[in-house]
PDB file of C-alpha atoms in Angstrom:
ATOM      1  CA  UNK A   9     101.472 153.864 122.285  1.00  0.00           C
ATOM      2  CA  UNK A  10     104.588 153.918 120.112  1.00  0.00           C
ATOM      3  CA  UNK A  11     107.051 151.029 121.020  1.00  0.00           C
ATOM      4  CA  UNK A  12     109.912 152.917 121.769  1.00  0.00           C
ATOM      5  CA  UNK A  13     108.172 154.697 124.930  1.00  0.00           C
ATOM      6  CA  UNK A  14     106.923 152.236 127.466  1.00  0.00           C
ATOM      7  CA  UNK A  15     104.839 152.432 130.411  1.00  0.00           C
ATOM      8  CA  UNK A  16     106.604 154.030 133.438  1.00  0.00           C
ATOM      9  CA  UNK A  17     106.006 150.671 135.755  1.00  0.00           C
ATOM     10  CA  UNK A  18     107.282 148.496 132.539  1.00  0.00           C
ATOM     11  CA  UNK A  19     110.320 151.107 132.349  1.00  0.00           C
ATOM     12  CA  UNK A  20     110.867 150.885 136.034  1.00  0.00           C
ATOM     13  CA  UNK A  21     110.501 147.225 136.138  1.00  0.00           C
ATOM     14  CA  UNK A  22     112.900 147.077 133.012  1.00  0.00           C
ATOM     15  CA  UNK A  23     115.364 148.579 134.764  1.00  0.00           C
ATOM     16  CA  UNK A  24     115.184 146.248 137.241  1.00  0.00           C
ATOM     17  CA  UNK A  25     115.397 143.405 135.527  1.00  0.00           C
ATOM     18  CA  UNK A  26     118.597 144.442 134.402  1.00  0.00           C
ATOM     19  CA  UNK A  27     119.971 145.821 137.892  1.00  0.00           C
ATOM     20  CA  UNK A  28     122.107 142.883 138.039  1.00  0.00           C
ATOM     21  CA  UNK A  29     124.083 143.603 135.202  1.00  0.00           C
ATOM     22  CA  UNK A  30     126.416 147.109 134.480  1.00  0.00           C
ATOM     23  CA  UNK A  31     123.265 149.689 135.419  1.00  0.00           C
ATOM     24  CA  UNK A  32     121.748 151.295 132.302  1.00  0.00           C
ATOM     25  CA  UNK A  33     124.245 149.990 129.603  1.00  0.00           C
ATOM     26  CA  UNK A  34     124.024 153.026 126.984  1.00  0.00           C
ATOM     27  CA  UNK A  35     122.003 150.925 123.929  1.00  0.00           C
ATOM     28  CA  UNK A  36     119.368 150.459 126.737  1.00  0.00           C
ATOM     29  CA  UNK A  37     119.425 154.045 127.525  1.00  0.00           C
ATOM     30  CA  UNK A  38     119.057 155.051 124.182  1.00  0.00           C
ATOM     31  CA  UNK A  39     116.505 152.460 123.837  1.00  0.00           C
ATOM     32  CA  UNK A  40     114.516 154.609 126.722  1.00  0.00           C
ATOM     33  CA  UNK A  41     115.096 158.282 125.979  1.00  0.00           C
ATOM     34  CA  UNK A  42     114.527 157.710 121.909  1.00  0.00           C
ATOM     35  CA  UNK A  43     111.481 159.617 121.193  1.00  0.00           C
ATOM     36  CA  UNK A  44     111.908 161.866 123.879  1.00  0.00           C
ATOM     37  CA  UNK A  45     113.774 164.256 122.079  1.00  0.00           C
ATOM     38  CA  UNK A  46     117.745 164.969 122.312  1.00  0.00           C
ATOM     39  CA  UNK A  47     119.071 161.299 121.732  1.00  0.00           C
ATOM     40  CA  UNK A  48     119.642 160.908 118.241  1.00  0.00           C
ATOM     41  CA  UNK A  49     123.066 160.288 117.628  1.00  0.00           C
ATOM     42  CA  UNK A  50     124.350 162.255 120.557  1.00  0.00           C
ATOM     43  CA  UNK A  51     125.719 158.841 122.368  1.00  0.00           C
ATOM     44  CA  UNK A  52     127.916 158.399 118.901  1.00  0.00           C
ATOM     45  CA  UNK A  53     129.300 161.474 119.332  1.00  0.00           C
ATOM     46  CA  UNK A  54     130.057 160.861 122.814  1.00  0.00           C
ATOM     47  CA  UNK A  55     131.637 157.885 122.447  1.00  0.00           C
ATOM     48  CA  UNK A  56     133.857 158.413 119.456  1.00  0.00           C
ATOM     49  CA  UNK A  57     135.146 161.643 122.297  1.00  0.00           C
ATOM     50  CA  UNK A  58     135.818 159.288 124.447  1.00  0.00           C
ATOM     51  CA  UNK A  59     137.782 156.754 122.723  1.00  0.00           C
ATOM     52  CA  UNK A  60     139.734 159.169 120.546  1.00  0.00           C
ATOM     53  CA  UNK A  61     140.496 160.820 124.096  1.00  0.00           C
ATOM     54  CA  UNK A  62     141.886 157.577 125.307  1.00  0.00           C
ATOM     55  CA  UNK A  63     144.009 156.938 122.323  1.00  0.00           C
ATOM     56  CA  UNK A  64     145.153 160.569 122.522  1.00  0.00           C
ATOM     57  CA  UNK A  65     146.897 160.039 125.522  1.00  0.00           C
ATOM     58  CA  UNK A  66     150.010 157.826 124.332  1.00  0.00           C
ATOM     59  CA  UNK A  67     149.834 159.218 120.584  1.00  0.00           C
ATOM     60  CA  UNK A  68     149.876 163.066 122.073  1.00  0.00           C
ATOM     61  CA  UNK A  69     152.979 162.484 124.550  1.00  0.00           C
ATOM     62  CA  UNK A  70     154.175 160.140 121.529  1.00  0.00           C
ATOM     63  CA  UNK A  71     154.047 163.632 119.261  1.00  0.00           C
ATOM     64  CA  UNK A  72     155.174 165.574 122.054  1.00  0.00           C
ATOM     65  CA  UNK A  73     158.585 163.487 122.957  1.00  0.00           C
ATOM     66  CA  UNK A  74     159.209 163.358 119.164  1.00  0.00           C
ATOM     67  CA  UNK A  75     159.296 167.136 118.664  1.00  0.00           C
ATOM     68  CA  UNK A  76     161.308 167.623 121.865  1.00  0.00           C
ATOM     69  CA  UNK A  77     163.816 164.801 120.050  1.00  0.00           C
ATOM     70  CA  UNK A  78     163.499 166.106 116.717  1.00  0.00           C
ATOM     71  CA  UNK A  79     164.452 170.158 118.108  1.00  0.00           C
ATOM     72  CA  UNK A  80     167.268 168.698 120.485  1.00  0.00           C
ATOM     73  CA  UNK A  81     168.741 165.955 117.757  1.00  0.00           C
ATOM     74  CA  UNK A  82     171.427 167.824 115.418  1.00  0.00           C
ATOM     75  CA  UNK A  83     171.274 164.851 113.020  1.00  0.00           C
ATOM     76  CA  UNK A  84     167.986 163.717 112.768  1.00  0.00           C
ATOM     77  CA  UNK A  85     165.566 165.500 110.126  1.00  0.00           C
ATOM     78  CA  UNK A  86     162.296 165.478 110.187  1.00  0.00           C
ATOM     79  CA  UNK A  87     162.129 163.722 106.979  1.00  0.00           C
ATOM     80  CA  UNK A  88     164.004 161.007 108.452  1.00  0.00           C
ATOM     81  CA  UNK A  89     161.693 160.874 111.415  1.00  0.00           C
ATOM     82  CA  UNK A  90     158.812 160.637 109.480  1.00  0.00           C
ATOM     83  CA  UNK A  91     160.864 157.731 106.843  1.00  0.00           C
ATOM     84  CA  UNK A  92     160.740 155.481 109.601  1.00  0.00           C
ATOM     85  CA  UNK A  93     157.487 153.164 109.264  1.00  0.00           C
ATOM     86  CA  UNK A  94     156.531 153.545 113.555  1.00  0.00           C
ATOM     87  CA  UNK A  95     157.158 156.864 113.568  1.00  0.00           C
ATOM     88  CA  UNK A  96     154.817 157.877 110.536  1.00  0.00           C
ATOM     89  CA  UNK A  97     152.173 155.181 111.706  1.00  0.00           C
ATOM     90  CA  UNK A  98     151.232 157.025 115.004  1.00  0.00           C
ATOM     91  CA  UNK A  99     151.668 160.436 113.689  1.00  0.00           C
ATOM     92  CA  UNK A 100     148.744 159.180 111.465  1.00  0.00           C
ATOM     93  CA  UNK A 101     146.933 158.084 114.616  1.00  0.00           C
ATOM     94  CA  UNK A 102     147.373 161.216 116.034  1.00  0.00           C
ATOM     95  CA  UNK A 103     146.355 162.924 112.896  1.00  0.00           C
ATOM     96  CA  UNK A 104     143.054 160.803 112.190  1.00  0.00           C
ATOM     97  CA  UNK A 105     142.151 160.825 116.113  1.00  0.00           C
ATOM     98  CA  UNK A 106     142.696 163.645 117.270  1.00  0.00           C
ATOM     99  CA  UNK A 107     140.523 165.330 114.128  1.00  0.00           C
ATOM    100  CA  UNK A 108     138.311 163.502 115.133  1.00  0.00           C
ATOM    101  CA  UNK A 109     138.334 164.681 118.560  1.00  0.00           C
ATOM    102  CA  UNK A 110     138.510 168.395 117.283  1.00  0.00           C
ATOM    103  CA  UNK A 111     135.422 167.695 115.096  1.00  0.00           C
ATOM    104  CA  UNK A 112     133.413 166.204 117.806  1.00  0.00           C
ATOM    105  CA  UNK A 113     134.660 169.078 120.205  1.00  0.00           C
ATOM    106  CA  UNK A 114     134.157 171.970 117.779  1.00  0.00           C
ATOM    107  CA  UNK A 115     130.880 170.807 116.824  1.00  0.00           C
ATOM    108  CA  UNK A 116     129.618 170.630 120.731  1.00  0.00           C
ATOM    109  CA  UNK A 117     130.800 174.721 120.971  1.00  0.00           C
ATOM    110  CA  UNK A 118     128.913 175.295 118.006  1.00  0.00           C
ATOM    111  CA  UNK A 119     125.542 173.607 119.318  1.00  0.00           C
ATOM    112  CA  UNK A 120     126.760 175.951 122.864  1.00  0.00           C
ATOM    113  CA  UNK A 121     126.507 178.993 121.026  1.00  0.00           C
ATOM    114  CA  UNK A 122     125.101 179.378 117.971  1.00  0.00           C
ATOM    115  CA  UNK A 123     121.322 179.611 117.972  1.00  0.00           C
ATOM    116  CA  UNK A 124     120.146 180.163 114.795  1.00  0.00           C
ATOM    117  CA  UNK A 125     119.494 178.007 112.137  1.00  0.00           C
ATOM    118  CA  UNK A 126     121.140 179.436 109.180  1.00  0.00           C
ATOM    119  CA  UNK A 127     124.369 179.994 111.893  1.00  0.00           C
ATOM    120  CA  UNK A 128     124.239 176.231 113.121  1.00  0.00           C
ATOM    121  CA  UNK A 129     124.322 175.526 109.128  1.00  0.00           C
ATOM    122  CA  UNK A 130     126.681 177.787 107.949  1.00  0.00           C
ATOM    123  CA  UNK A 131     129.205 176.659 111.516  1.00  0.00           C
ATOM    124  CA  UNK A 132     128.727 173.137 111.020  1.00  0.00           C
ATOM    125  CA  UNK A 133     129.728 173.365 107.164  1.00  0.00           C
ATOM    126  CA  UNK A 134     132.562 175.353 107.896  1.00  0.00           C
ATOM    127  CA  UNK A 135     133.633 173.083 111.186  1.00  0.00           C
ATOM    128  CA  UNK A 136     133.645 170.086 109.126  1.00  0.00           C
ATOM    129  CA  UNK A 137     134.857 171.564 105.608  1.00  0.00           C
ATOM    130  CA  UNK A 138     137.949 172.489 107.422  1.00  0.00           C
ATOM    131  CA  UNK A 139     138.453 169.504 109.360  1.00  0.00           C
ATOM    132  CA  UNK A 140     138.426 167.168 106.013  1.00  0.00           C
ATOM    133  CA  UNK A 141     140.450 169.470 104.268  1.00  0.00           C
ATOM    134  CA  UNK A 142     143.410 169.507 106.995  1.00  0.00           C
ATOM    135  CA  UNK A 143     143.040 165.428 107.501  1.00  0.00           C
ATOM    136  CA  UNK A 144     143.535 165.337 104.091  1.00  0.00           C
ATOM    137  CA  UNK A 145     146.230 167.663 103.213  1.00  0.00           C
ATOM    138  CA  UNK A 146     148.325 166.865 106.182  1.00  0.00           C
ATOM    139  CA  UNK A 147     147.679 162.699 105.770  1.00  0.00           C
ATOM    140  CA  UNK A 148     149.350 163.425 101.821  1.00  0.00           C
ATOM    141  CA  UNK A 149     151.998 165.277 103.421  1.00  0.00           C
ATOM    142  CA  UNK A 150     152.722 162.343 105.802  1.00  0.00           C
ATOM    143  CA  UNK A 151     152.508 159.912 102.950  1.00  0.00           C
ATOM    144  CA  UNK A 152     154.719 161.997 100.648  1.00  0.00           C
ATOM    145  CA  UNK A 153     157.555 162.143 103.119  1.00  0.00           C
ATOM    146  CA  UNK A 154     156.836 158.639 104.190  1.00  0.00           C
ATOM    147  CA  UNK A 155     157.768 157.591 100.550  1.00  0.00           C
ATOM    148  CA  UNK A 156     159.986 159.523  99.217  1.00  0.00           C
ATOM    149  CA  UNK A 157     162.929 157.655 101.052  1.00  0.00           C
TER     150      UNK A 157
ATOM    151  CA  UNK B  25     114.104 187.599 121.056  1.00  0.00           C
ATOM    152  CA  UNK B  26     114.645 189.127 124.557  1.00  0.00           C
ATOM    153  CA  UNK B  27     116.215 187.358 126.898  1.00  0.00           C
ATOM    154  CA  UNK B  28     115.189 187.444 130.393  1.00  0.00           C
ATOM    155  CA  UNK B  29     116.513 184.335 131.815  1.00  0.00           C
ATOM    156  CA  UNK B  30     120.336 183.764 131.770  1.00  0.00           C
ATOM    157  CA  UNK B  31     121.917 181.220 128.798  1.00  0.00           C
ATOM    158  CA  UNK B  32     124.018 178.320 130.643  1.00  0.00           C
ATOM    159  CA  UNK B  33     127.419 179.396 128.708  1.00  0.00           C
ATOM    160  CA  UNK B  34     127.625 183.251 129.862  1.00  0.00           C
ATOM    161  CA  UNK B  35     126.630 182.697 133.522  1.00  0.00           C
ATOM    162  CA  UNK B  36     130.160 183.145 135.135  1.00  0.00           C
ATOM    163  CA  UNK B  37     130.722 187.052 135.683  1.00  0.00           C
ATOM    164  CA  UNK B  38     127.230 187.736 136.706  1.00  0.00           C
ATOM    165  CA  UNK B  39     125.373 184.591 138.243  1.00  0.00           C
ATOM    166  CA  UNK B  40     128.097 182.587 139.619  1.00  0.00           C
ATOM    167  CA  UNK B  41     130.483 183.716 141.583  1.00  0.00           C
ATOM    168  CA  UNK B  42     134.214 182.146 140.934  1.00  0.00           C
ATOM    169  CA  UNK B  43     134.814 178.442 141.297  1.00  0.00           C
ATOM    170  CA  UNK B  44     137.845 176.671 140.395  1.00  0.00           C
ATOM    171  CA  UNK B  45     135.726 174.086 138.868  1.00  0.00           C
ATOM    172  CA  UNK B  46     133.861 176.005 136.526  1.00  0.00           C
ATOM    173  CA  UNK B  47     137.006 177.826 135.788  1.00  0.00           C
ATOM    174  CA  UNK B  48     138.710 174.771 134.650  1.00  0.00           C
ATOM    175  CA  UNK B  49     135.804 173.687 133.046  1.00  0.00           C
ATOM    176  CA  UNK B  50     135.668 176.685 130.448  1.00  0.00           C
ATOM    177  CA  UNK B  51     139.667 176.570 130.143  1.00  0.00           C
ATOM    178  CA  UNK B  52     139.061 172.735 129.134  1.00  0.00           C
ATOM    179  CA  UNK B  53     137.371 174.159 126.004  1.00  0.00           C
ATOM    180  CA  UNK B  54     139.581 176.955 125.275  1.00  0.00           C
ATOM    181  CA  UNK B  55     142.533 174.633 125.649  1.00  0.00           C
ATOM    182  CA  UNK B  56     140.346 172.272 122.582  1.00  0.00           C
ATOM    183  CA  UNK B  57     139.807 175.529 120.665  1.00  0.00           C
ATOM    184  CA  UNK B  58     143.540 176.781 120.974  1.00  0.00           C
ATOM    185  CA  UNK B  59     144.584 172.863 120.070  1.00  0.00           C
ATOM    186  CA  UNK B  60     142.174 173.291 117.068  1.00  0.00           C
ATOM    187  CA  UNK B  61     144.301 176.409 115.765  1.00  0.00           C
ATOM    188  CA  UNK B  62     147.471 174.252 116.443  1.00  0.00           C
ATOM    189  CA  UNK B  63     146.187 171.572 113.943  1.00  0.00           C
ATOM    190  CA  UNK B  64     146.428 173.994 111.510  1.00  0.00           C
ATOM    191  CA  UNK B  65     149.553 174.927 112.409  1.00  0.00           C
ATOM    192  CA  UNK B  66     150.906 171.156 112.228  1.00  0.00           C
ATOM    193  CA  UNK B  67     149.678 170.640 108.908  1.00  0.00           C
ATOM    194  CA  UNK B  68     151.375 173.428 107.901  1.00  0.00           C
ATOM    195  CA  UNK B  69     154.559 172.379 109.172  1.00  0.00           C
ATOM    196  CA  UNK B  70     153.682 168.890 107.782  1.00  0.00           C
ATOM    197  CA  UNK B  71     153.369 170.622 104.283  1.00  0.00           C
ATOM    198  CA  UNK B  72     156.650 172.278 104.392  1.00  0.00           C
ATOM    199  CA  UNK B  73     157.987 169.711 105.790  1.00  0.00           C
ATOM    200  CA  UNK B  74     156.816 167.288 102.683  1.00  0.00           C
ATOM    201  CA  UNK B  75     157.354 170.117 100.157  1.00  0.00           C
ATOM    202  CA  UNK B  76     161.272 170.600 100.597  1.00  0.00           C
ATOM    203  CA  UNK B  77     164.464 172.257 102.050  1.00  0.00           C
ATOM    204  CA  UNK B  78     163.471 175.904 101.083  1.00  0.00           C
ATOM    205  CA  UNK B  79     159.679 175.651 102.577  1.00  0.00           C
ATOM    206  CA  UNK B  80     161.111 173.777 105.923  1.00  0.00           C
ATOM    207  CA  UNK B  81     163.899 176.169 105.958  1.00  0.00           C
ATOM    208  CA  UNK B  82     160.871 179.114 106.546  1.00  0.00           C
ATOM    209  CA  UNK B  83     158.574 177.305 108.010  1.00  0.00           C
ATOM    210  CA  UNK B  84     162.158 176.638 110.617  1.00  0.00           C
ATOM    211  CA  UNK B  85     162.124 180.065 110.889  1.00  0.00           C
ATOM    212  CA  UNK B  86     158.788 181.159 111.648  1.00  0.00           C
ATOM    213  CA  UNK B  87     158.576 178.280 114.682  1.00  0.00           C
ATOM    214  CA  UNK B  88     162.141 180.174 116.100  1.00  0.00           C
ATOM    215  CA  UNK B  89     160.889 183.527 115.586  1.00  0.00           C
ATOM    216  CA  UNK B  90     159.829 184.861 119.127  1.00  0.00           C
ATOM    217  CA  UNK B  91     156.499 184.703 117.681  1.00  0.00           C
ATOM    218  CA  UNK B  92     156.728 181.316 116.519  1.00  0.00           C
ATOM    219  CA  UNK B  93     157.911 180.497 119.848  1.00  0.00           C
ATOM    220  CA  UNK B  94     155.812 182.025 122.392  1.00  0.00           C
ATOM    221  CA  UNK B  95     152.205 180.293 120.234  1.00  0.00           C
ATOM    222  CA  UNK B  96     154.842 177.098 120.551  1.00  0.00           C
ATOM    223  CA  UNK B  97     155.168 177.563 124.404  1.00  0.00           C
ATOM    224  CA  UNK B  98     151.197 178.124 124.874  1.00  0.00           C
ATOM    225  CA  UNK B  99     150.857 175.033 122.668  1.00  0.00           C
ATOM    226  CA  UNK B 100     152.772 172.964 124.756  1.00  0.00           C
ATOM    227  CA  UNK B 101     150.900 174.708 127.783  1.00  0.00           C
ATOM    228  CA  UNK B 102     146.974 174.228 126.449  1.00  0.00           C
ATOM    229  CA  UNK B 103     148.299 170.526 124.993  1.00  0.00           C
ATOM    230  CA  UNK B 104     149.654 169.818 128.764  1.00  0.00           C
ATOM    231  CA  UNK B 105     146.385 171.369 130.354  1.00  0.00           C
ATOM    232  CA  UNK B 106     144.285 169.652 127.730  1.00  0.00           C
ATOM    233  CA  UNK B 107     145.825 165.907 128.167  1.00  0.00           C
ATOM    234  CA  UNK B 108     145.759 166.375 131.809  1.00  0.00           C
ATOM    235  CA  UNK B 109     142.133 168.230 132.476  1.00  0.00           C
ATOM    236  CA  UNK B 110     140.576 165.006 130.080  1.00  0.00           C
ATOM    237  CA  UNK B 111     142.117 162.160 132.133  1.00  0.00           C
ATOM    238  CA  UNK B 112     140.307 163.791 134.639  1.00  0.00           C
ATOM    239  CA  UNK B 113     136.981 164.185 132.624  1.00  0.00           C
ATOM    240  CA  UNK B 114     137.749 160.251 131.825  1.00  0.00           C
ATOM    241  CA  UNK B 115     137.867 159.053 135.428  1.00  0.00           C
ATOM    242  CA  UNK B 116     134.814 161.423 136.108  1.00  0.00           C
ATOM    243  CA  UNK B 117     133.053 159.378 133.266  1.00  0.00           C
ATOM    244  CA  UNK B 118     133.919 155.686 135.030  1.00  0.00           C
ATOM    245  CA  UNK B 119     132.534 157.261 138.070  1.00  0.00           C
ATOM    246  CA  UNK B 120     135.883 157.879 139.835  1.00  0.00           C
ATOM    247  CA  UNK B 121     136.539 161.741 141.894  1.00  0.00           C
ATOM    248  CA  UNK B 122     133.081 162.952 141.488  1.00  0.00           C
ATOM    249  CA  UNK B 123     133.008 164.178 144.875  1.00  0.00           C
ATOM    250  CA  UNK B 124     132.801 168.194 146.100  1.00  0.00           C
ATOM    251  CA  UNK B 125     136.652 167.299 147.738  1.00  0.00           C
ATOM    252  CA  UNK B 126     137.849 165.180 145.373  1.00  0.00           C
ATOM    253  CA  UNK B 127     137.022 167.701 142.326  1.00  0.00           C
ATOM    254  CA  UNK B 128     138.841 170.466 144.035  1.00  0.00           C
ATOM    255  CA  UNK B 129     141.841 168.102 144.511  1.00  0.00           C
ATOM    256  CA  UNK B 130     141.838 166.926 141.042  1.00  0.00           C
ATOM    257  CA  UNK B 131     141.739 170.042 139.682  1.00  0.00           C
ATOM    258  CA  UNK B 132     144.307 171.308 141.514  1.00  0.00           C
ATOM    259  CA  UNK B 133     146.654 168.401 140.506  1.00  0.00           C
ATOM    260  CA  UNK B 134     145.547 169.237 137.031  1.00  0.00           C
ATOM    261  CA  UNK B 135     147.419 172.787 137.293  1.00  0.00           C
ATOM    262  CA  UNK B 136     150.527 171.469 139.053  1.00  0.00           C
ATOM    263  CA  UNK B 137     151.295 168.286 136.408  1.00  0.00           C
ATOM    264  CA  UNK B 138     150.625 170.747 133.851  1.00  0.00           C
ATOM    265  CA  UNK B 139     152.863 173.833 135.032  1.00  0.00           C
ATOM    266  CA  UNK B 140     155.730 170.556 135.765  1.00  0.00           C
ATOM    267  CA  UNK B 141     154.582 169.043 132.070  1.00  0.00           C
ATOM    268  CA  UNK B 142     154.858 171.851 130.201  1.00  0.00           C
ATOM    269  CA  UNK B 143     158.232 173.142 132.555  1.00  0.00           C
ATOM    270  CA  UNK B 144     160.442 170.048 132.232  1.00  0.00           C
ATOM    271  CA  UNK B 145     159.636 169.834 128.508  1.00  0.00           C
ATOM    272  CA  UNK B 146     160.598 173.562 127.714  1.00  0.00           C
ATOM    273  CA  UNK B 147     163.820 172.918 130.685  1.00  0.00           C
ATOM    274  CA  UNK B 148     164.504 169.826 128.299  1.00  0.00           C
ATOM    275  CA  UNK B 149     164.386 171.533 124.978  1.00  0.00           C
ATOM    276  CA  UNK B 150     166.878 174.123 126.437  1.00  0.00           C
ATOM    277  CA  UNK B 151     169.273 172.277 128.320  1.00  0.00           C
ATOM    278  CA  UNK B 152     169.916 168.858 126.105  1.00  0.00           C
TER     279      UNK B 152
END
């Protein structure tokens, strides 16, 4: 019998043992469904959503209150916005985690509704292609204004 | 291939009848999807921003443009919907509102915070 896959009454009893603790921490459950088929690196995904979804909260209604400042401000620029070290910080958050969010997102569509092999290639290329290329061009942008002033 | 049995994503019209739940389900991934065009439009506007006066000055007027404008307004409407429908998914994930009742009601407090959200912001943007 292969390691990974134990005997139901040693799984059972496993899970037991560990009852008293947080029920089925995730490394445990991966450590029980590996083999079994769809558990690769699923729980990565999962949990990079999840945190980048947390830190999305304050850096979205961070963006958000900027814009509404920036549009309502007659002085301020947005070249001045983004000069200040704070301001250019988070939008680089934003930028880097909520990519990161998209790509994860995106990529769970893709595995919805594409079911063909060549499509799931061609989608995931294009999916990920794109997302590098705008984390890259906009983080340059960010740093360009950042330092010009 | 012929497909007899029904695929989970196109289920709605014909094997479920309407739910709120579901509903706001699927409009949780539209929202992502409509957030993922907005990326591009932000790095855009990041670009002209970085590139100069004359860029910034059309990018300025492409966002004003009743266009520009009305994809702004659904923006702020699918980023609202968005933020609010994935605290929701977050508490579901600790184990909090997974309840028949308590879905319904958080779902419904999803649409009013973000028809207030995405009112006082545009109210703000107007009146200051």
């Amino acid at each position: 019998m292969e390691p990974g896959i134990a005997s139901p009454e040693k799984t059972v009893a496993d899970m037991h043992e560990s009852s008293d603790e947080t029920a089925l921490r995730d490394q445990r459950a991966m450590r029980l469904v590996r083999h079994l088929g769809s558990a690769r690196g699923g729980l990565g995904e999962w949990r990079i959503q999840r945190w980048t979804a947390l830190a999305l909260i304050p850096l979205g209604l961070y963006f958000v209150a900027s814009m509404l400042h920036l549009a309502t401000s007659s002085e301020l620029t947005a070249e001045q916005w983004l000069a200040s070290p704070v301001a250019a910080l988070f939008l680089v958050l934003l930028l880097l985690a909520g990519l990161a969010h998209m790509l994860v997102g995106l990529r769970s569509i893709v595995l919805d509704y594409v079911h063909t092999r060549v499509g799931l290639f061609v989608a995931g290329v294009v999916v990920r292609a794109s997302t590098a290329l705008l984390c890259l061009a906009s983080l340059l942008a960010v740093i360009k204004i950042a330092l010009k002033s | 291939m012929s497909r007899q049995s029904p695929l989970s994503p196109f289920m709605l019209p014909i094997w479920y009848r309407f739910q709120l739940t579901s509903a706001l389900s699927i409009a949780h991934r539209l929202t992502g999807l409509a957030l993922s065009v907005g990326s591009i439009a932000l790095c855009g506007w990041l670009i002209a921003v970085a590139h100069g006066d004359e860029w910034f000055a059309r990018a300025h007027e492409l966002l004003i443009s009743p266009a520009g404008l009305s994809l702004l307004f659904l923006w702020s409407l699918t980023f609202f919907y968005h933020l609010c429908s994935g605290v929701r998914h977050l508490l579901w994930d600790v184990g909090y509102a997974l309840e028949l009742k308590a879905a319904y009601r958080g779902g419904y407090l999803v649409l009013a915070a973000t028809v207030v959200l995405t009112a006082a912001s545009w109210t703000y943007l107007f009146l200051a």
